[in-house]
Amino acid sequence: MRRHIAYIASNTFREAVRDRVLYNLIVFALLISGAAILVGQISIDIERLVVINLGLTAISLFGVIIAIFVGIGLVSKEIEKRTLYTVLARPVRRWEFIVGKFFGLAGTLTVNTFFMALGVFAALLYVSQHFQHSDVWVLVALYFIILQFLIVTALALLFSSFSSPLLSAVFAFSLFIIGSFAEDLRGFAAMTQGATRWLATGAAYLVPNLSALNIVSSVAHEQPVSAQLVLFNTAYALVYVGMVLCGAILIFDRRDFK
Amino acid sequence: MAAIEILGLEKTYAVGFWRNRPKQALKPLILSIEEGETFGFLGPNGAGKTTTLKLLMGLIRPTSGQARILGMQIDDLRVKAQIGFLPEQPYFYDYLTARELLSYYAQLSDVPAKTRSADVSGMLERVGLKDSGDVQLRKFSKGMLQRVGIAQAILHNPKVVFLDEPMSGLDPMGRREVRELIEQLKQEGKTVFFSTHILSDAEALCERVAVINQGELKGVGRVADLTSSVSGKVELVWRGADIPAAIKGLGAQGNVIGDTARAIVPEQSQEAALEILRREHLRLISVTPLRTSLEDYFVSKLKPAEVAVGVNR
């Protein structure tokens, strides 16, 4: 059973690589090396801050775009092209297919992030000539970015399991934007009264709290990250992803492939 | 023992904007196919053939009824390891090579890792793709893709093979190759259930056929029995420059070439037609009974309008 998930995940990874998804690394490499050379010339004492901010934001943006645009096609493309039929006619359960697809794209994004992270660290080394103790927090920020990718991938997969690619992209991107302001939404909910409060609070807790996973600014200012936050964010992301995947599986399991 | 037992499978879709209009795609279907049998599932486009196959593959859920394959319920995973399926007009992961695709499917079908590579190579050779195994599928012709489709369906040595319109869209060579592959499966003792609207293929390959139209089973049986149930026709040839109006009045179809006339009349009108020829003093050359084809049976089960749209021979 677990082998099927690994086979489907590895095929999804291979598809992403052959669809030239990882070509974004070239654009990223050009961007980060250009930025490092430029800030080295024009900024005084804030080179590291600029490189970390720019690098991590670019990693996050590139990854989210891949998660959404590859994620929305993960299931719908297989249905549209009927490749799914030959998979589900084998001893493969529908939930294995969904979970395999999720891990395939999650693996692609992790590999992608790994190479982009190497670029950021190379740029940091270039601008400050040595690594610092606070660079560990950059690693934590990268870890949180990967957690964001897992959530966005699961959401794209959920929408892909019942909706068209275009609508899935709109839904997933909207949730990503709203989720990036989840803390503000919670603040707004706390200020309202009556039914609005219930509704706003419900919406604030329903959308993914991606703002809690964004610590780019604080690590750029070399502020440490507590172990408690790492544990809490990990648990939150895993539970959220688990629930979204369960939703995707429930929908996918009941679907008729007409 | 029955390899496939369809016990009242039925499918109704909810259609319309509010999904409040029921549309019955398949009326309760009862069908039994024996082990080792090659069975043709015939019908015009939109008759319910693909719906039946999708129900059997678990791709759509039945509204009611059930089915068993090799004595097991169709949602039993053990069944899935024993069956092979070729969907209609298959499209595969075109970024993979044929070898990679078959390896992937072999993994999903639990083919042991020890024999997987050899099995894939053997299958590529069997379907005539030995030299194209390492070419990406995006570069394959339709006929080659169909062969890959059949390869993936039989790669894991299933006992029952389901083929949805396996000859559809193929040129005469491609059709012949697919026909030969089905013949091989038949010789290996596999149960083959294939849907088609190309009657000559069914007639050549199947022991039994079923005819379905508008989601309803119209007839099932041995090809010879079915065709004998349709009244035959007789061809009359005589020396003459035209076809007498009285013969045309018998429902004859005919033509005249030079001084030889030819007419095909229903078997029951044979005597009347001969009497007319005698009366007109026309010299009879031959009287030949025509063999009733599966197409005649098929036509007798469908309305004329549907035949014009659906039958492609």
PDB file of N, CA, C and O in Angstrom, chain B residues 145-209:
ATOM      1  N   LEU B 145       0.458   4.037 -29.807  1.00  0.00           N
ATOM      2  CA  LEU B 145      -0.125   4.286 -28.471  1.00  0.00           C
ATOM      3  C   LEU B 145      -1.134   3.195 -28.112  1.00  0.00           C
ATOM      4  O   LEU B 145      -1.215   2.772 -26.961  1.00  0.00           O
ATOM      5  N   GLN B 146      -1.870   2.750 -29.127  1.00  0.00           N
ATOM      6  CA  GLN B 146      -2.854   1.700 -28.866  1.00  0.00           C
ATOM      7  C   GLN B 146      -2.142   0.406 -28.453  1.00  0.00           C
ATOM      8  O   GLN B 146      -2.611  -0.319 -27.588  1.00  0.00           O
ATOM      9  N   ARG B 147      -0.983   0.172 -29.075  1.00  0.00           N
ATOM     10  CA  ARG B 147      -0.223  -1.034 -28.714  1.00  0.00           C
ATOM     11  C   ARG B 147       0.336  -0.910 -27.298  1.00  0.00           C
ATOM     12  O   ARG B 147       0.351  -1.873 -26.539  1.00  0.00           O
ATOM     13  N   VAL B 148       0.776   0.314 -26.943  1.00  0.00           N
ATOM     14  CA  VAL B 148       1.221   0.545 -25.564  1.00  0.00           C
ATOM     15  C   VAL B 148       0.046   0.309 -24.618  1.00  0.00           C
ATOM     16  O   VAL B 148       0.198  -0.297 -23.554  1.00  0.00           O
ATOM     17  N   GLY B 149      -1.134   0.766 -25.056  1.00  0.00           N
ATOM     18  CA  GLY B 149      -2.338   0.601 -24.242  1.00  0.00           C
ATOM     19  C   GLY B 149      -2.638  -0.863 -23.973  1.00  0.00           C
ATOM     20  O   GLY B 149      -2.958  -1.256 -22.851  1.00  0.00           O
ATOM     21  N   ILE B 150      -2.514  -1.663 -25.013  1.00  0.00           N
ATOM     22  CA  ILE B 150      -2.772  -3.094 -24.824  1.00  0.00           C
ATOM     23  C   ILE B 150      -1.665  -3.709 -23.962  1.00  0.00           C
ATOM     24  O   ILE B 150      -1.937  -4.529 -23.077  1.00  0.00           O
ATOM     25  N   ALA B 151      -0.434  -3.241 -24.174  1.00  0.00           N
ATOM     26  CA  ALA B 151       0.692  -3.760 -23.374  1.00  0.00           C
ATOM     27  C   ALA B 151       0.457  -3.504 -21.884  1.00  0.00           C
ATOM     28  O   ALA B 151       0.641  -4.393 -21.057  1.00  0.00           O
ATOM     29  N   GLN B 152       0.030  -2.287 -21.536  1.00  0.00           N
ATOM     30  CA  GLN B 152      -0.182  -1.980 -20.113  1.00  0.00           C
ATOM     31  C   GLN B 152      -1.360  -2.790 -19.544  1.00  0.00           C
ATOM     32  O   GLN B 152      -1.397  -3.060 -18.360  1.00  0.00           O
ATOM     33  N   ALA B 153      -2.292  -3.146 -20.431  1.00  0.00           N
ATOM     34  CA  ALA B 153      -3.461  -3.901 -19.940  1.00  0.00           C
ATOM     35  C   ALA B 153      -3.122  -5.364 -19.656  1.00  0.00           C
ATOM     36  O   ALA B 153      -3.772  -5.995 -18.830  1.00  0.00           O
ATOM     37  N   ILE B 154      -2.109  -5.908 -20.338  1.00  0.00           N
ATOM     38  CA  ILE B 154      -1.829  -7.346 -20.169  1.00  0.00           C
ATOM     39  C   ILE B 154      -0.469  -7.627 -19.529  1.00  0.00           C
ATOM     40  O   ILE B 154      -0.096  -8.772 -19.328  1.00  0.00           O
ATOM     41  N   LEU B 155       0.229  -6.531 -19.205  1.00  0.00           N
ATOM     42  CA  LEU B 155       1.588  -6.617 -18.654  1.00  0.00           C
ATOM     43  C   LEU B 155       1.697  -7.527 -17.437  1.00  0.00           C
ATOM     44  O   LEU B 155       2.658  -8.278 -17.283  1.00  0.00           O
ATOM     45  N   HIS B 156       0.710  -7.456 -16.555  1.00  0.00           N
ATOM     46  CA  HIS B 156       0.771  -8.179 -15.282  1.00  0.00           C
ATOM     47  C   HIS B 156       0.086  -9.535 -15.378  1.00  0.00           C
ATOM     48  O   HIS B 156      -0.276 -10.114 -14.363  1.00  0.00           O
ATOM     49  N   ASN B 157      -0.096 -10.010 -16.624  1.00  0.00           N
ATOM     50  CA  ASN B 157      -0.668 -11.322 -16.893  1.00  0.00           C
ATOM     51  C   ASN B 157      -2.041 -11.505 -16.227  1.00  0.00           C
ATOM     52  O   ASN B 157      -2.258 -12.462 -15.461  1.00  0.00           O
ATOM     53  N   PRO B 158      -2.972 -10.602 -16.533  1.00  0.00           N
ATOM     54  CA  PRO B 158      -4.291 -10.706 -15.893  1.00  0.00           C
ATOM     55  C   PRO B 158      -5.110 -11.852 -16.476  1.00  0.00           C
ATOM     56  O   PRO B 158      -4.855 -12.295 -17.596  1.00  0.00           O
ATOM     57  N   LYS B 159      -6.097 -12.290 -15.709  1.00  0.00           N
ATOM     58  CA  LYS B 159      -6.949 -13.375 -16.203  1.00  0.00           C
ATOM     59  C   LYS B 159      -8.081 -12.830 -17.076  1.00  0.00           C
ATOM     60  O   LYS B 159      -8.580 -13.512 -17.955  1.00  0.00           O
ATOM     61  N   VAL B 160      -8.508 -11.608 -16.762  1.00  0.00           N
ATOM     62  CA  VAL B 160      -9.611 -10.998 -17.509  1.00  0.00           C
ATOM     63  C   VAL B 160      -9.132  -9.664 -18.082  1.00  0.00           C
ATOM     64  O   VAL B 160      -8.535  -8.862 -17.365  1.00  0.00           O
ATOM     65  N   VAL B 161      -9.387  -9.462 -19.379  1.00  0.00           N
ATOM     66  CA  VAL B 161      -8.933  -8.224 -20.025  1.00  0.00           C
ATOM     67  C   VAL B 161     -10.149  -7.472 -20.574  1.00  0.00           C
ATOM     68  O   VAL B 161     -10.965  -8.046 -21.296  1.00  0.00           O
ATOM     69  N   PHE B 162     -10.252  -6.201 -20.214  1.00  0.00           N
ATOM     70  CA  PHE B 162     -11.339  -5.346 -20.695  1.00  0.00           C
ATOM     71  C   PHE B 162     -10.751  -4.336 -21.682  1.00  0.00           C
ATOM     72  O   PHE B 162      -9.808  -3.610 -21.337  1.00  0.00           O
ATOM     73  N   LEU B 163     -11.310  -4.308 -22.875  1.00  0.00           N
ATOM     74  CA  LEU B 163     -10.803  -3.384 -23.889  1.00  0.00           C
ATOM     75  C   LEU B 163     -11.966  -2.522 -24.383  1.00  0.00           C
ATOM     76  O   LEU B 163     -12.966  -3.057 -24.865  1.00  0.00           O
ATOM     77  N   ASP B 164     -11.825  -1.215 -24.238  1.00  0.00           N
ATOM     78  CA  ASP B 164     -12.890  -0.316 -24.673  1.00  0.00           C
ATOM     79  C   ASP B 164     -12.538   0.234 -26.054  1.00  0.00           C
ATOM     80  O   ASP B 164     -11.582   1.001 -26.184  1.00  0.00           O
ATOM     81  N   GLU B 165     -13.290  -0.155 -27.053  1.00  0.00           N
ATOM     82  CA  GLU B 165     -13.082   0.270 -28.438  1.00  0.00           C
ATOM     83  C   GLU B 165     -11.613   0.135 -28.854  1.00  0.00           C
ATOM     84  O   GLU B 165     -10.980   1.118 -29.242  1.00  0.00           O
ATOM     85  N   PRO B 166     -11.053  -1.074 -28.787  1.00  0.00           N
ATOM     86  CA  PRO B 166      -9.605  -1.205 -29.056  1.00  0.00           C
ATOM     87  C   PRO B 166      -9.204  -0.899 -30.495  1.00  0.00           C
ATOM     88  O   PRO B 166      -8.044  -0.597 -30.742  1.00  0.00           O
ATOM     89  N   MET B 167     -10.150  -0.970 -31.436  1.00  0.00           N
ATOM     90  CA  MET B 167      -9.776  -0.711 -32.834  1.00  0.00           C
ATOM     91  C   MET B 167     -10.175   0.695 -33.285  1.00  0.00           C
ATOM     92  O   MET B 167      -9.940   1.047 -34.437  1.00  0.00           O
ATOM     93  N   SER B 168     -10.767   1.448 -32.400  1.00  0.00           N
ATOM     94  CA  SER B 168     -11.285   2.754 -32.782  1.00  0.00           C
ATOM     95  C   SER B 168     -10.178   3.690 -33.263  1.00  0.00           C
ATOM     96  O   SER B 168      -9.151   3.839 -32.607  1.00  0.00           O
ATOM     97  N   GLY B 169     -10.411   4.301 -34.405  1.00  0.00           N
ATOM     98  CA  GLY B 169      -9.477   5.303 -34.923  1.00  0.00           C
ATOM     99  C   GLY B 169      -8.206   4.742 -35.522  1.00  0.00           C
ATOM    100  O   GLY B 169      -7.284   5.505 -35.828  1.00  0.00           O
ATOM    101  N   LEU B 170      -8.119   3.430 -35.671  1.00  0.00           N
ATOM    102  CA  LEU B 170      -6.879   2.852 -36.216  1.00  0.00           C
ATOM    103  C   LEU B 170      -7.019   2.631 -37.724  1.00  0.00           C
ATOM    104  O   LEU B 170      -8.120   2.404 -38.238  1.00  0.00           O
ATOM    105  N   ASP B 171      -5.890   2.662 -38.427  1.00  0.00           N
ATOM    106  CA  ASP B 171      -5.931   2.363 -39.854  1.00  0.00           C
ATOM    107  C   ASP B 171      -6.022   0.835 -40.019  1.00  0.00           C
ATOM    108  O   ASP B 171      -5.914   0.079 -39.042  1.00  0.00           O
ATOM    109  N   PRO B 172      -6.254   0.354 -41.245  1.00  0.00           N
ATOM    110  CA  PRO B 172      -6.446  -1.097 -41.432  1.00  0.00           C
ATOM    111  C   PRO B 172      -5.298  -1.938 -40.868  1.00  0.00           C
ATOM    112  O   PRO B 172      -5.538  -2.989 -40.269  1.00  0.00           O
ATOM    113  N   MET B 173      -4.066  -1.475 -41.003  1.00  0.00           N
ATOM    114  CA  MET B 173      -2.919  -2.226 -40.452  1.00  0.00           C
ATOM    115  C   MET B 173      -2.984  -2.282 -38.937  1.00  0.00           C
ATOM    116  O   MET B 173      -2.765  -3.337 -38.320  1.00  0.00           O
ATOM    117  N   GLY B 174      -3.283  -1.142 -38.356  1.00  0.00           N
ATOM    118  CA  GLY B 174      -3.383  -1.059 -36.892  1.00  0.00           C
ATOM    119  C   GLY B 174      -4.487  -1.956 -36.373  1.00  0.00           C
ATOM    120  O   GLY B 174      -4.317  -2.651 -35.362  1.00  0.00           O
ATOM    121  N   ARG B 175      -5.609  -1.964 -37.077  1.00  0.00           N
ATOM    122  CA  ARG B 175      -6.740  -2.814 -36.664  1.00  0.00           C
ATOM    123  C   ARG B 175      -6.345  -4.279 -36.717  1.00  0.00           C
ATOM    124  O   ARG B 175      -6.684  -5.071 -35.843  1.00  0.00           O
ATOM    125  N   ARG B 176      -5.605  -4.603 -37.762  1.00  0.00           N
ATOM    126  CA  ARG B 176      -5.199  -6.004 -37.925  1.00  0.00           C
ATOM    127  C   ARG B 176      -4.253  -6.427 -36.795  1.00  0.00           C
ATOM    128  O   ARG B 176      -4.389  -7.520 -36.236  1.00  0.00           O
ATOM    129  N   GLU B 177      -3.339  -5.516 -36.438  1.00  0.00           N
ATOM    130  CA  GLU B 177      -2.385  -5.837 -35.358  1.00  0.00           C
ATOM    131  C   GLU B 177      -3.101  -6.047 -34.031  1.00  0.00           C
ATOM    132  O   GLU B 177      -2.813  -6.996 -33.294  1.00  0.00           O
ATOM    133  N   VAL B 178      -4.058  -5.149 -33.773  1.00  0.00           N
ATOM    134  CA  VAL B 178      -4.803  -5.272 -32.512  1.00  0.00           C
ATOM    135  C   VAL B 178      -5.634  -6.557 -32.520  1.00  0.00           C
ATOM    136  O   VAL B 178      -5.712  -7.279 -31.528  1.00  0.00           O
ATOM    137  N   ARG B 179      -6.203  -6.856 -33.674  1.00  0.00           N
ATOM    138  CA  ARG B 179      -6.995  -8.080 -33.800  1.00  0.00           C
ATOM    139  C   ARG B 179      -6.125  -9.313 -33.512  1.00  0.00           C
ATOM    140  O   ARG B 179      -6.552 -10.236 -32.820  1.00  0.00           O
ATOM    141  N   GLU B 180      -4.896  -9.274 -34.032  1.00  0.00           N
ATOM    142  CA  GLU B 180      -3.979 -10.403 -33.792  1.00  0.00           C
ATOM    143  C   GLU B 180      -3.633 -10.529 -32.306  1.00  0.00           C
ATOM    144  O   GLU B 180      -3.531 -11.637 -31.773  1.00  0.00           O
ATOM    145  N   LEU B 181      -3.457  -9.379 -31.660  1.00  0.00           N
ATOM    146  CA  LEU B 181      -3.149  -9.413 -30.221  1.00  0.00           C
ATOM    147  C   LEU B 181      -4.318 -10.018 -29.433  1.00  0.00           C
ATOM    148  O   LEU B 181      -4.112 -10.801 -28.503  1.00  0.00           O
ATOM    149  N   ILE B 182      -5.535  -9.657 -29.829  1.00  0.00           N
ATOM    150  CA  ILE B 182      -6.709 -10.220 -29.131  1.00  0.00           C
ATOM    151  C   ILE B 182      -6.784 -11.729 -29.392  1.00  0.00           C
ATOM    152  O   ILE B 182      -7.099 -12.516 -28.492  1.00  0.00           O
ATOM    153  N   GLU B 183      -6.469 -12.119 -30.627  1.00  0.00           N
ATOM    154  CA  GLU B 183      -6.442 -13.561 -30.967  1.00  0.00           C
ATOM    155  C   GLU B 183      -5.464 -14.301 -30.052  1.00  0.00           C
ATOM    156  O   GLU B 183      -5.757 -15.396 -29.569  1.00  0.00           O
ATOM    157  N   GLN B 184      -4.299 -13.675 -29.840  1.00  0.00           N
ATOM    158  CA  GLN B 184      -3.279 -14.309 -28.966  1.00  0.00           C
ATOM    159  C   GLN B 184      -3.824 -14.475 -27.544  1.00  0.00           C
ATOM    160  O   GLN B 184      -3.632 -15.514 -26.916  1.00  0.00           O
ATOM    161  N   LEU B 185      -4.488 -13.434 -27.052  1.00  0.00           N
ATOM    162  CA  LEU B 185      -5.049 -13.501 -25.688  1.00  0.00           C
ATOM    163  C   LEU B 185      -6.063 -14.646 -25.596  1.00  0.00           C
ATOM    164  O   LEU B 185      -6.120 -15.372 -24.604  1.00  0.00           O
ATOM    165  N   LYS B 186      -6.833 -14.765 -26.660  1.00  0.00           N
ATOM    166  CA  LYS B 186      -7.844 -15.817 -26.727  1.00  0.00           C
ATOM    167  C   LYS B 186      -7.166 -17.193 -26.650  1.00  0.00           C
ATOM    168  O   LYS B 186      -7.598 -18.072 -25.908  1.00  0.00           O
ATOM    169  N   GLN B 187      -6.060 -17.330 -27.417  1.00  0.00           N
ATOM    170  CA  GLN B 187      -5.350 -18.618 -27.420  1.00  0.00           C
ATOM    171  C   GLN B 187      -4.717 -18.917 -26.057  1.00  0.00           C
ATOM    172  O   GLN B 187      -4.542 -20.066 -25.684  1.00  0.00           O
ATOM    173  N   GLU B 188      -4.359 -17.856 -25.343  1.00  0.00           N
ATOM    174  CA  GLU B 188      -3.768 -18.054 -24.003  1.00  0.00           C
ATOM    175  C   GLU B 188      -4.827 -18.396 -22.959  1.00  0.00           C
ATOM    176  O   GLU B 188      -4.511 -18.600 -21.787  1.00  0.00           O
ATOM    177  N   GLY B 189      -6.079 -18.396 -23.377  1.00  0.00           N
ATOM    178  CA  GLY B 189      -7.157 -18.774 -22.456  1.00  0.00           C
ATOM    179  C   GLY B 189      -7.663 -17.634 -21.597  1.00  0.00           C
ATOM    180  O   GLY B 189      -8.364 -17.861 -20.602  1.00  0.00           O
ATOM    181  N   LYS B 190      -7.322 -16.397 -21.958  1.00  0.00           N
ATOM    182  CA  LYS B 190      -7.784 -15.270 -21.143  1.00  0.00           C
ATOM    183  C   LYS B 190      -9.226 -14.919 -21.518  1.00  0.00           C
ATOM    184  O   LYS B 190      -9.668 -15.159 -22.646  1.00  0.00           O
ATOM    185  N   THR B 191      -9.919 -14.365 -20.555  1.00  0.00           N
ATOM    186  CA  THR B 191     -11.270 -13.876 -20.831  1.00  0.00           C
ATOM    187  C   THR B 191     -11.116 -12.457 -21.370  1.00  0.00           C
ATOM    188  O   THR B 191     -10.465 -11.624 -20.735  1.00  0.00           O
ATOM    189  N   VAL B 192     -11.672 -12.219 -22.550  1.00  0.00           N
ATOM    190  CA  VAL B 192     -11.560 -10.885 -23.140  1.00  0.00           C
ATOM    191  C   VAL B 192     -12.960 -10.310 -23.314  1.00  0.00           C
ATOM    192  O   VAL B 192     -13.821 -10.923 -23.932  1.00  0.00           O
ATOM    193  N   PHE B 193     -13.157  -9.147 -22.746  1.00  0.00           N
ATOM    194  CA  PHE B 193     -14.442  -8.444 -22.865  1.00  0.00           C
ATOM    195  C   PHE B 193     -14.143  -7.155 -23.591  1.00  0.00           C
ATOM    196  O   PHE B 193     -13.444  -6.300 -23.073  1.00  0.00           O
ATOM    197  N   PHE B 194     -14.589  -7.040 -24.826  1.00  0.00           N
ATOM    198  CA  PHE B 194     -14.289  -5.783 -25.502  1.00  0.00           C
ATOM    199  C   PHE B 194     -15.510  -5.143 -26.126  1.00  0.00           C
ATOM    200  O   PHE B 194     -16.396  -5.801 -26.634  1.00  0.00           O
ATOM    201  N   SER B 195     -15.530  -3.817 -26.015  1.00  0.00           N
ATOM    202  CA  SER B 195     -16.645  -3.080 -26.579  1.00  0.00           C
ATOM    203  C   SER B 195     -16.222  -2.568 -27.937  1.00  0.00           C
ATOM    204  O   SER B 195     -15.045  -2.255 -28.154  1.00  0.00           O
ATOM    205  N   THR B 196     -17.156  -2.509 -28.844  1.00  0.00           N
ATOM    206  CA  THR B 196     -16.828  -1.993 -30.175  1.00  0.00           C
ATOM    207  C   THR B 196     -18.100  -1.584 -30.897  1.00  0.00           C
ATOM    208  O   THR B 196     -19.199  -2.018 -30.546  1.00  0.00           O
ATOM    209  N   HIS B 197     -17.926  -0.711 -31.874  1.00  0.00           N
ATOM    210  CA  HIS B 197     -19.055  -0.469 -32.769  1.00  0.00           C
ATOM    211  C   HIS B 197     -18.649  -0.889 -34.192  1.00  0.00           C
ATOM    212  O   HIS B 197     -19.353  -0.628 -35.142  1.00  0.00           O
ATOM    213  N   ILE B 198     -17.493  -1.553 -34.281  1.00  0.00           N
ATOM    214  CA  ILE B 198     -17.044  -2.076 -35.580  1.00  0.00           C
ATOM    215  C   ILE B 198     -17.426  -3.562 -35.612  1.00  0.00           C
ATOM    216  O   ILE B 198     -16.798  -4.401 -34.969  1.00  0.00           O
ATOM    217  N   LEU B 199     -18.506  -3.848 -36.348  1.00  0.00           N
ATOM    218  CA  LEU B 199     -19.105  -5.170 -36.251  1.00  0.00           C
ATOM    219  C   LEU B 199     -18.243  -6.278 -36.827  1.00  0.00           C
ATOM    220  O   LEU B 199     -18.242  -7.401 -36.330  1.00  0.00           O
ATOM    221  N   SER B 200     -17.497  -5.963 -37.876  1.00  0.00           N
ATOM    222  CA  SER B 200     -16.703  -7.024 -38.505  1.00  0.00           C
ATOM    223  C   SER B 200     -15.661  -7.569 -37.526  1.00  0.00           C
ATOM    224  O   SER B 200     -15.354  -8.767 -37.535  1.00  0.00           O
ATOM    225  N   ASP B 201     -15.131  -6.696 -36.655  1.00  0.00           N
ATOM    226  CA  ASP B 201     -14.146  -7.148 -35.658  1.00  0.00           C
ATOM    227  C   ASP B 201     -14.794  -8.111 -34.668  1.00  0.00           C
ATOM    228  O   ASP B 201     -14.230  -9.155 -34.331  1.00  0.00           O
ATOM    229  N   ALA B 202     -15.979  -7.738 -34.219  1.00  0.00           N
ATOM    230  CA  ALA B 202     -16.680  -8.596 -33.260  1.00  0.00           C
ATOM    231  C   ALA B 202     -17.012  -9.941 -33.901  1.00  0.00           C
ATOM    232  O   ALA B 202     -16.858 -10.992 -33.285  1.00  0.00           O
ATOM    233  N   GLU B 203     -17.445  -9.884 -35.147  1.00  0.00           N
ATOM    234  CA  GLU B 203     -17.831 -11.103 -35.857  1.00  0.00           C
ATOM    235  C   GLU B 203     -16.628 -12.033 -36.016  1.00  0.00           C
ATOM    236  O   GLU B 203     -16.745 -13.247 -35.903  1.00  0.00           O
ATOM    237  N   ALA B 204     -15.467 -11.436 -36.264  1.00  0.00           N
ATOM    238  CA  ALA B 204     -14.266 -12.245 -36.493  1.00  0.00           C
ATOM    239  C   ALA B 204     -13.694 -12.817 -35.195  1.00  0.00           C
ATOM    240  O   ALA B 204     -13.098 -13.893 -35.195  1.00  0.00           O
ATOM    241  N   LEU B 205     -13.867 -12.100 -34.085  1.00  0.00           N
ATOM    242  CA  LEU B 205     -13.148 -12.478 -32.862  1.00  0.00           C
ATOM    243  C   LEU B 205     -13.997 -13.160 -31.782  1.00  0.00           C
ATOM    244  O   LEU B 205     -13.466 -13.930 -30.985  1.00  0.00           O
ATOM    245  N   CYS B 206     -15.287 -12.839 -31.758  1.00  0.00           N
ATOM    246  CA  CYS B 206     -16.060 -13.217 -30.561  1.00  0.00           C
ATOM    247  C   CYS B 206     -16.819 -14.521 -30.699  1.00  0.00           C
ATOM    248  O   CYS B 206     -17.350 -14.828 -31.754  1.00  0.00           O
ATOM    249  N   GLU B 207     -16.867 -15.219 -29.567  1.00  0.00           N
ATOM    250  CA  GLU B 207     -17.749 -16.382 -29.506  1.00  0.00           C
ATOM    251  C   GLU B 207     -19.174 -15.903 -29.284  1.00  0.00           C
ATOM    252  O   GLU B 207     -20.105 -16.390 -29.889  1.00  0.00           O
ATOM    253  N   ARG B 208     -19.307 -14.944 -28.382  1.00  0.00           N
ATOM    254  CA  ARG B 208     -20.648 -14.402 -28.111  1.00  0.00           C
ATOM    255  C   ARG B 208     -20.582 -12.883 -28.137  1.00  0.00           C
ATOM    256  O   ARG B 208     -19.526 -12.296 -27.902  1.00  0.00           O
ATOM    257  N   VAL B 209     -21.715 -12.281 -28.407  1.00  0.00           N
ATOM    258  CA  VAL B 209     -21.792 -10.825 -28.366  1.00  0.00           C
ATOM    259  C   VAL B 209     -23.075 -10.410 -27.647  1.00  0.00           C
ATOM    260  O   VAL B 209     -24.014 -11.195 -27.522  1.00  0.00           O
TER     261      VAL B 209
END
